[in-house]
CSV table of C-alpha atoms in Angstrom, one decimal:
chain,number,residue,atom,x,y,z
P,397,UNK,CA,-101.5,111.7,102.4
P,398,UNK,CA,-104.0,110.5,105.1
P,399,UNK,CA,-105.2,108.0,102.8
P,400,UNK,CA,-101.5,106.3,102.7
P,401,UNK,CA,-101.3,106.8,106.4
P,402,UNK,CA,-104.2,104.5,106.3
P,403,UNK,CA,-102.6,102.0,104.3
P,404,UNK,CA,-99.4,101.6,105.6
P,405,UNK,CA,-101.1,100.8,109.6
P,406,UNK,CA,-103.3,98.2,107.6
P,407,UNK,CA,-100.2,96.5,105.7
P,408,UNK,CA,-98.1,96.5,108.9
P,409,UNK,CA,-100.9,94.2,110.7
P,410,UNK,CA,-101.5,92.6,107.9
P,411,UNK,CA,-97.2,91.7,107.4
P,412,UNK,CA,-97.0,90.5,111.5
P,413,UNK,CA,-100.4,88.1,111.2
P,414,UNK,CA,-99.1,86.4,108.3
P,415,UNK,CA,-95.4,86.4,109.7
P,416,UNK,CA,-97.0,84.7,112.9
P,417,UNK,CA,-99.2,82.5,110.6
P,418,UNK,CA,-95.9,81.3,107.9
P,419,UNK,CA,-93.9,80.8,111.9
P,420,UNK,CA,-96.6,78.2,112.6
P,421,UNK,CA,-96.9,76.6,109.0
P,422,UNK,CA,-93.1,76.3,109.3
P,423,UNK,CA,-93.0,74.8,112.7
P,424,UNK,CA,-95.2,72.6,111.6
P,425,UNK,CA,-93.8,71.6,108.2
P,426,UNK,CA,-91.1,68.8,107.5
P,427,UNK,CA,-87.8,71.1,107.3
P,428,UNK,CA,-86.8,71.6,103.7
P,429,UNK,CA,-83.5,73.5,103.6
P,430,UNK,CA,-81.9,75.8,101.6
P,431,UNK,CA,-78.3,75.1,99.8
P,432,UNK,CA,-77.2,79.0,100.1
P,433,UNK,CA,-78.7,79.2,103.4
P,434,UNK,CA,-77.4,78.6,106.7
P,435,UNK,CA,-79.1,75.2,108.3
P,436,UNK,CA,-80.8,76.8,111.3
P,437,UNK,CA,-82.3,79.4,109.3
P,438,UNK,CA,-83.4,77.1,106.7
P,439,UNK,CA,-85.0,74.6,109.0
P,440,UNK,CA,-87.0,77.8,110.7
P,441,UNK,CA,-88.1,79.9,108.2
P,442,UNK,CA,-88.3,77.2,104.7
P,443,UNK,CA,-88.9,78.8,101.7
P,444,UNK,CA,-88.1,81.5,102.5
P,445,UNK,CA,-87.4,82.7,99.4
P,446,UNK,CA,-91.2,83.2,98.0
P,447,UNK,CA,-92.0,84.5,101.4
P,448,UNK,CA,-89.6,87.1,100.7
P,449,UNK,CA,-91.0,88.3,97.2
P,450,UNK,CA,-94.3,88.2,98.7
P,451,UNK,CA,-93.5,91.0,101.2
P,452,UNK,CA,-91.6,93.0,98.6
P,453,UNK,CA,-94.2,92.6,96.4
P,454,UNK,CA,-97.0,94.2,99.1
P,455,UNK,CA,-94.7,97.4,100.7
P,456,UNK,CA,-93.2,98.2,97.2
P,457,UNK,CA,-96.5,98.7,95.7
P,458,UNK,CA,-97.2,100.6,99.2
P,459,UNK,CA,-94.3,103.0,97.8
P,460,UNK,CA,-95.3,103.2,94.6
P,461,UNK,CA,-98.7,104.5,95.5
P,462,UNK,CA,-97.4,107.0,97.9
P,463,UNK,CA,-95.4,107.9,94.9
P,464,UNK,CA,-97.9,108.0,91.7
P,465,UNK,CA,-101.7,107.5,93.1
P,466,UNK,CA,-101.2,109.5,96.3
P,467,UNK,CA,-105.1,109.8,97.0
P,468,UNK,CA,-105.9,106.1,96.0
P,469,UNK,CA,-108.4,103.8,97.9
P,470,UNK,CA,-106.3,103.1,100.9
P,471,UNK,CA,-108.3,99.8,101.6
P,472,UNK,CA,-108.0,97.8,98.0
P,473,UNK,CA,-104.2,97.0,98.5
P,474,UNK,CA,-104.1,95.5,102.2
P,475,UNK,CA,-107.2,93.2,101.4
P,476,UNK,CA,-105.8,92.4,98.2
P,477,UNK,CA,-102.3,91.5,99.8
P,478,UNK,CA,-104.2,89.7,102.9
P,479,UNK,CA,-106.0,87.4,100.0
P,480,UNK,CA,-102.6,86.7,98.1
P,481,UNK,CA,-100.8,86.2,101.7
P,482,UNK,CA,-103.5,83.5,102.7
P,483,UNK,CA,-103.5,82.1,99.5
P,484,UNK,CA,-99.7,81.5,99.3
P,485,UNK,CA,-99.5,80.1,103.1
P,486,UNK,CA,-102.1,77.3,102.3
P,487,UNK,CA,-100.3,76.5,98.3
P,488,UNK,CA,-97.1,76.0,100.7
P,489,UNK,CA,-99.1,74.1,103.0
P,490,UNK,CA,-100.9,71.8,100.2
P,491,UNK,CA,-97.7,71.9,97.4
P,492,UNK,CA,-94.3,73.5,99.0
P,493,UNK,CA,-93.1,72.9,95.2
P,494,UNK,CA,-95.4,75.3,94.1
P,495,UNK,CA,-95.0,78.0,96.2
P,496,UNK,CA,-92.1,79.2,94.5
P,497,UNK,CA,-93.6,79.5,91.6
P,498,UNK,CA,-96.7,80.9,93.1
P,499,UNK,CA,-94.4,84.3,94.4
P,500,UNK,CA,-93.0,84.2,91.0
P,501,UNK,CA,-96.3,84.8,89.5
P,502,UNK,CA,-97.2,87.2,92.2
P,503,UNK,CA,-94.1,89.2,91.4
P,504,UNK,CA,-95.2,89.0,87.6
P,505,UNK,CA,-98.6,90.9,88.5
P,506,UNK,CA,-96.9,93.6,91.0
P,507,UNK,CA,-94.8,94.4,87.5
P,508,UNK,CA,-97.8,94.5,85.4
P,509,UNK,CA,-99.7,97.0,88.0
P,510,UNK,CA,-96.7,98.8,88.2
P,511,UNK,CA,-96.4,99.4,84.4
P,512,UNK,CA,-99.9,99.8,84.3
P,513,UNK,CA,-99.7,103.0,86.9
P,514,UNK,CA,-97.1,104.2,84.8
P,515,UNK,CA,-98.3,103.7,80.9
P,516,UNK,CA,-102.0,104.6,81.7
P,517,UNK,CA,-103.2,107.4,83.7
P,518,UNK,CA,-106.8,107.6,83.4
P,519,UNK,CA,-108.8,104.0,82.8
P,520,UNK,CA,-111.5,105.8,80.5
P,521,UNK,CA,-109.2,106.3,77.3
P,522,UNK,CA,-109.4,102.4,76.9
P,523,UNK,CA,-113.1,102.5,75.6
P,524,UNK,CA,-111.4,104.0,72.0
P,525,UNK,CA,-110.1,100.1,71.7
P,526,UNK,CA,-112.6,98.3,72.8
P,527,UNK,CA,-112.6,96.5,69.2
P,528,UNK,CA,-108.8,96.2,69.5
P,529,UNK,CA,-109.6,94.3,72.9
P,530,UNK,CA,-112.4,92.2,71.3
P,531,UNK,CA,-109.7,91.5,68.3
P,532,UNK,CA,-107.2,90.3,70.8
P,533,UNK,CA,-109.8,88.2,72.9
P,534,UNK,CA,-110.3,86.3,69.7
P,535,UNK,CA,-107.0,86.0,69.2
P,536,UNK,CA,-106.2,84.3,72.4
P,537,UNK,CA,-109.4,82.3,72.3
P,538,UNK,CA,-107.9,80.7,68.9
P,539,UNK,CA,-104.4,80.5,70.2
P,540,UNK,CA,-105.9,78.3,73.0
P,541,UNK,CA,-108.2,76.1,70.6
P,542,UNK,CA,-105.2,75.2,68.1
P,543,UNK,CA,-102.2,74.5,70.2
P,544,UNK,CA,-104.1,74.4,73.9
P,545,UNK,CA,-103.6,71.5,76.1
P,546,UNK,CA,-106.6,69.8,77.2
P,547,UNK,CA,-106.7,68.7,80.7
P,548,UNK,CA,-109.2,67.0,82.8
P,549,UNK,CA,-111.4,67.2,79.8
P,550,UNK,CA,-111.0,70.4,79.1
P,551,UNK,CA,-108.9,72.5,76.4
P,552,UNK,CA,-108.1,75.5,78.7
P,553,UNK,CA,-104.7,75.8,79.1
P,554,UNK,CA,-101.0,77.2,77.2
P,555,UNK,CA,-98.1,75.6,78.4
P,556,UNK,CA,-94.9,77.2,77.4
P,557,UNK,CA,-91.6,74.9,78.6
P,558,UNK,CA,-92.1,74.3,82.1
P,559,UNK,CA,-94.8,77.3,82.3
P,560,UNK,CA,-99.0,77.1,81.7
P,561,UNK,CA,-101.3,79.6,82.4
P,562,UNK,CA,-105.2,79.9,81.4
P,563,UNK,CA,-105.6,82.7,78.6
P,564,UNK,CA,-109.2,82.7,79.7
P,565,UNK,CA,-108.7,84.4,82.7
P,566,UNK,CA,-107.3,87.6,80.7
P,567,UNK,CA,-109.9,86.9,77.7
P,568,UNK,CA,-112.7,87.5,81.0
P,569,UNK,CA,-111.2,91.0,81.2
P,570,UNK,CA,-111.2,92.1,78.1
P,571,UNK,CA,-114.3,90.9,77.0
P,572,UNK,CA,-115.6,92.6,80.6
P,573,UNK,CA,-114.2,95.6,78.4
P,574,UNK,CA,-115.5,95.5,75.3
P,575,UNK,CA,-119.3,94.9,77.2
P,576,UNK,CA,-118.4,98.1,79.4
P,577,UNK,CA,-117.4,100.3,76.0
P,578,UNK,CA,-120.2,99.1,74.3
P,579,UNK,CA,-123.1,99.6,76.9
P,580,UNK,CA,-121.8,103.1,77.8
P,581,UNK,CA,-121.9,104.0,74.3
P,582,UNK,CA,-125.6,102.8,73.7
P,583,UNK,CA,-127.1,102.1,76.5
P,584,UNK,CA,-130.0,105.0,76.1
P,585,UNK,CA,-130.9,103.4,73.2
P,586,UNK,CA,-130.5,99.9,74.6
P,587,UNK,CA,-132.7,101.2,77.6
P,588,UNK,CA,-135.7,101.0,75.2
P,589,UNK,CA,-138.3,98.2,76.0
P,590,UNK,CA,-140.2,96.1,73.4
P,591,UNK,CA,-143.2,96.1,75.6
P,592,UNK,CA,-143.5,100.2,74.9
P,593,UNK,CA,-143.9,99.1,71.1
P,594,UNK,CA,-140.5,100.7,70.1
P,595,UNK,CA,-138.1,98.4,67.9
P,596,UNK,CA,-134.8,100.9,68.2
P,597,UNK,CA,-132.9,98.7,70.7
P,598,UNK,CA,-133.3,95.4,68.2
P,599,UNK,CA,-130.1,97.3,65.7
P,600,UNK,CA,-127.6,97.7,68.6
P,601,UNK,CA,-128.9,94.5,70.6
P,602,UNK,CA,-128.5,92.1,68.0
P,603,UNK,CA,-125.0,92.7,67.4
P,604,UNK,CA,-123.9,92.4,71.2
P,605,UNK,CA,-126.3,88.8,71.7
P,606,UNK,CA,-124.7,87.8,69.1
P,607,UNK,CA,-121.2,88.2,70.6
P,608,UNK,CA,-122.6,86.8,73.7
P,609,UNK,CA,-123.6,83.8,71.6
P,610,UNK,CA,-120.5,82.7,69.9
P,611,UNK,CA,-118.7,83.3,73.1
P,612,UNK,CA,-120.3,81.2,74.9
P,613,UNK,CA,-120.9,78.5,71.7
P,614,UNK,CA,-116.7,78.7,71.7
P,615,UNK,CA,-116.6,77.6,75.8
P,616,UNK,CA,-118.9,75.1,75.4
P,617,UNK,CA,-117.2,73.7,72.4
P,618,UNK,CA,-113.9,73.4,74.7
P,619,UNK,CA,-116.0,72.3,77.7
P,620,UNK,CA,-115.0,75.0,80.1
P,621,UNK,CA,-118.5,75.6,80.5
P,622,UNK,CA,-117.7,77.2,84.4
P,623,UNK,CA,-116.3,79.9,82.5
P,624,UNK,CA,-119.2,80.2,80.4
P,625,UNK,CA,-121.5,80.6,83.1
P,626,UNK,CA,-119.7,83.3,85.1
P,627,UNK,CA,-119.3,85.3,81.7
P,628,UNK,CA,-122.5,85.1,81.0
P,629,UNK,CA,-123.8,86.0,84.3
P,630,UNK,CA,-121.5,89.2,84.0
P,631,UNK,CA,-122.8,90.2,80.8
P,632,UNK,CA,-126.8,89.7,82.1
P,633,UNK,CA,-125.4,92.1,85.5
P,634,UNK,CA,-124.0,94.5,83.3
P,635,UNK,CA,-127.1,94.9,81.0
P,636,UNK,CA,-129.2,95.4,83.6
P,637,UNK,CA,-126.9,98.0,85.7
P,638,UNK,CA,-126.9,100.1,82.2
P,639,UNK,CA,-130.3,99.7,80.8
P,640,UNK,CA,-132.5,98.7,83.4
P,641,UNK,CA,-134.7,96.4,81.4
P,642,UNK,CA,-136.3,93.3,83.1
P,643,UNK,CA,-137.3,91.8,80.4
P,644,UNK,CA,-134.2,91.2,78.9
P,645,UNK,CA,-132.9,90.1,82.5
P,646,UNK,CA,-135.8,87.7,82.0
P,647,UNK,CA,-135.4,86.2,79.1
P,648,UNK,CA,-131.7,86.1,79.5
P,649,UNK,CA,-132.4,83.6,82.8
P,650,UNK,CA,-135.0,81.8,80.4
P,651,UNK,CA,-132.4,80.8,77.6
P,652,UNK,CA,-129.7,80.3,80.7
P,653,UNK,CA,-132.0,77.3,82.1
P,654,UNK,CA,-133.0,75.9,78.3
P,655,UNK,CA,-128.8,75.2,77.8
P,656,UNK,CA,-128.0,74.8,80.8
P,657,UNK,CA,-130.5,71.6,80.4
P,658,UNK,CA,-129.4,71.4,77.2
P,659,UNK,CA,-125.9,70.7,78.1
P,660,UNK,CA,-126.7,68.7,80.8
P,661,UNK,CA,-127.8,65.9,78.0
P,662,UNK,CA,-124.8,66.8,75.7
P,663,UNK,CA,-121.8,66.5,77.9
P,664,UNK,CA,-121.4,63.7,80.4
P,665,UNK,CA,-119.1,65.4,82.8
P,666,UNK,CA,-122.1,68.5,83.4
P,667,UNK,CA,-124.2,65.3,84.1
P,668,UNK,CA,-121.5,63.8,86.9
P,669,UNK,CA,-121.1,67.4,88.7
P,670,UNK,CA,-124.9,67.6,88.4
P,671,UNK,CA,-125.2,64.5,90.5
P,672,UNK,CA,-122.4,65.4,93.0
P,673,UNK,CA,-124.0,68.8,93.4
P,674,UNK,CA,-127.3,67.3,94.3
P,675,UNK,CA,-126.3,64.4,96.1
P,676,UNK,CA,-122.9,63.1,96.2
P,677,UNK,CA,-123.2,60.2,99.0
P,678,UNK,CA,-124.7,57.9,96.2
P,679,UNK,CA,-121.2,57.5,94.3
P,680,UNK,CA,-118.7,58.5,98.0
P,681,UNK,CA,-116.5,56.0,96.4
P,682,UNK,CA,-116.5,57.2,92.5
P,683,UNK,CA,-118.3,60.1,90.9
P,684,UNK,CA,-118.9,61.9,94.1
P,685,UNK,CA,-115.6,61.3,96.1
P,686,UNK,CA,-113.9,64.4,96.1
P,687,UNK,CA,-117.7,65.9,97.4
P,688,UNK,CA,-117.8,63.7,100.2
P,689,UNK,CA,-114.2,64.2,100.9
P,690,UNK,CA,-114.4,68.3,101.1
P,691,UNK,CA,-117.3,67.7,103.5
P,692,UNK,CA,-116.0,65.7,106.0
P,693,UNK,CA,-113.7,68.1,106.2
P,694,UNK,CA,-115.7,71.1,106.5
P,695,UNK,CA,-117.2,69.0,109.3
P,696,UNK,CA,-113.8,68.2,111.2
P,697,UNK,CA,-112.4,71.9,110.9
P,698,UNK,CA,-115.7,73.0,113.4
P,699,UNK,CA,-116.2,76.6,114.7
P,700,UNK,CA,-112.1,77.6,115.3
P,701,UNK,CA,-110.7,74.6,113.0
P,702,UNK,CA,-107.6,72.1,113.4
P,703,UNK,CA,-105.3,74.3,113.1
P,704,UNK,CA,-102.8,76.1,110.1
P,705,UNK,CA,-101.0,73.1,109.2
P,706,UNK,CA,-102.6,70.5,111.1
P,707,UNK,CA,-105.5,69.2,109.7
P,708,UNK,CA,-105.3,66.4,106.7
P,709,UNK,CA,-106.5,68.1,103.5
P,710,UNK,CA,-105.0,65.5,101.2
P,711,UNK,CA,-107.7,63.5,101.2
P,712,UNK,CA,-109.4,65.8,99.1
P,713,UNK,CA,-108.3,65.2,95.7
P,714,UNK,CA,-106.8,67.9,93.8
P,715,UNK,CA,-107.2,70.2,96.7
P,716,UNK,CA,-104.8,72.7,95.7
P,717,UNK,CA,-106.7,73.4,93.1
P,718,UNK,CA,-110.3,72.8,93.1
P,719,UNK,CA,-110.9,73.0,97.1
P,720,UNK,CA,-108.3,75.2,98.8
P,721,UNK,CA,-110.9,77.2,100.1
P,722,UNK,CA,-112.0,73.6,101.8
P,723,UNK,CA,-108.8,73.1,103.2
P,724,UNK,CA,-108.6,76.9,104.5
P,725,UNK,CA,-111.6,75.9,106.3
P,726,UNK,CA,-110.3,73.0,107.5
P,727,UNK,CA,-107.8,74.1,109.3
P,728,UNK,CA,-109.2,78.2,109.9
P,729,UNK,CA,-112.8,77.0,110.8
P,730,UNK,CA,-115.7,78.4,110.8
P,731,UNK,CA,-114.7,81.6,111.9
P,732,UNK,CA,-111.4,81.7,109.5
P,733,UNK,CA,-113.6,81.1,106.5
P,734,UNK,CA,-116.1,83.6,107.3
P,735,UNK,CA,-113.5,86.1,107.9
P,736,UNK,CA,-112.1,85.1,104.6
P,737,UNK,CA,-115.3,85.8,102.7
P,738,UNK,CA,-115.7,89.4,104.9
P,739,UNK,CA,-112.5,90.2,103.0
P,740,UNK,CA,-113.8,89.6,99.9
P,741,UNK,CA,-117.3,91.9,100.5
P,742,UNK,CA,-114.9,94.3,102.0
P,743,UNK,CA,-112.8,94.5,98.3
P,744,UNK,CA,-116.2,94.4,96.4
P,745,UNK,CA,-117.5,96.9,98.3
């Protein structure tokens, strides 16, 4: 089909920029070689190995797609693999112990899309769970609050031997689910306002502010209140796209700022990112290092940046983590980090 045709031209300039871009980031890189690999290779291409699954991973979903979703947006896959591919080269550049496990978790999702494309042909059916998907959201939020692991002040994480994840980040889908099921089901009578003196909407709103309500109580009570924030912001879009009612839109912004000030005098660590948000130069050496840190780097990587693999992101800490976008401009510039957010209105678009 035209529309793999497409895809395939994308993914093959896609596969020889980042080929060019891992052949710099290994030139540049302290040679790390592999036992079951002869020396010269090793010392040219390190790590090879995760570079490998990532390329599998990309043209076997390319063949998959040709095979099961012929007519499929032609444009999703390349940015997507782009994103991953960038993502990986600057994980190797800030961690090379990671990266490994990085394509291992890549390869983990290509399965999960793949069995997805097989088990469920049409997207719609899933609104018949949606309380089944709210049930297992709960589940996972209790798993996480009885036997998480709480790091940097925060209960967030699973950690299974030498594996940890964040269940959150698949709690965010299904509760994007249930919100979805729900709206579409009632959204006419949701769409009623109070200001036209009809009441209907209070008997299916109540039940889905609560919801909203205990969610967010549940994220602030484990202090991941990021997490909080963007869920709730979803939930206010979401409203809106299906009802159309301001006021709610209002008054949803009106109870955001009231916790969001009220959290600001209950937790201590809302109050330090508060301050490094607003001005960080006060506490450069404390509360506001890592702030200062990402910005002098912003400010060294210029229009066209240092360099892949030649600036000095390590001063930020807990780059690979918190600031890898910081690095990536770093060492892409100005003009690498604006591409890399044109990507990213490209795939929302």
């Amino acid at each position: 089909m035209p529309e793999r045709q497409v895809e395939r031209r994308l993914l093959a300039v896609i596969t020889a920029w980042w080929l060019a871009a891992y052949g710099f980031l290994s030139a540049a890189s302290p040679a790390m070689p592999h036992r079951l690999l002869d020396p010269i290779l090793a010392r040219a291409w390190p790590h090879w190995p995760g570079a490998l699954v990532l390329l599998a991973c990309g043209w076997g979903l390319h063949v998959v797609l040709c095979l099961r979703q012929s007519r499929a947006d032609p444009m999703l896959l390349p940015l997507v693999t782009l994103l991953v591919g960038i993502g990986w080269l600057e994980v190797l550049r800030l961690q090379p112990q990671l990266a490994l496990r990085q394509a291992a978790w890549v390869a983990a999702g290509t399965v999960c899309f793949i069995l997805w494309l097989r088990l469920v042909r049409d997207y719609r059916p899933l609104q018949d769970y949606r309380y089944g998907l709210l049930a297992l959201a709960v589940g996972l939020q209790l798993l996480v609050m009885i036997f998480g692991v709480e790091i940097n002040g925060a209960r967030l994480w699973i950690r299974v031997g030498p594996l940890s994840f964040q269940p959150v980040e698949v709690i965010k889908v299904l509760l994007v689910l249930y919100l979805a099921s729900y709206l579409r089901d009632y959204r006419e009578l949701l769409s009623v306002g109070f200001l036209r003196g009809r009441l209907v909407a209070v008997r299916y709103l109540v039940p889905l502010v609560a919801l909203v309500a205990a969610c967010e109580a549940i994220f602030a009570k484990q202090k991941d209140l990021g997490v909080g924030l963007l869920f709730f912001g979803v939930f206010i879009l979401m409203f809106f796209v299906a009802t159309r009612r301001f006021d709610f839109v209002l008054l949803g912004l009106l109870s955001f700022g009231l916790l969001s000030a009220l959290c600001y005098h209950l937790f201590w660590h809302v109050r330090v990112r508060f301050m490094a948000w607003s001005d960080p130069w006060p506490g450069a050496d404390s509360w506001g290092f890592q702030i200062v840190q990402a910005l002098y780097a912003l400010a060294s990587g210029g229009i066209t940046g240092t360099g892949l693999g030649a600036g000095q992101p390590w001063q930020i800490p807990e780059v690979h983590t918190d600031f890898i976008f910081v690095a990536l401009t770093e060492e892409l510039g100005l003009v690498g980090a604006g591409a890399i957010i044109v990507v990213y209105l490209l795939l929302a678009q």
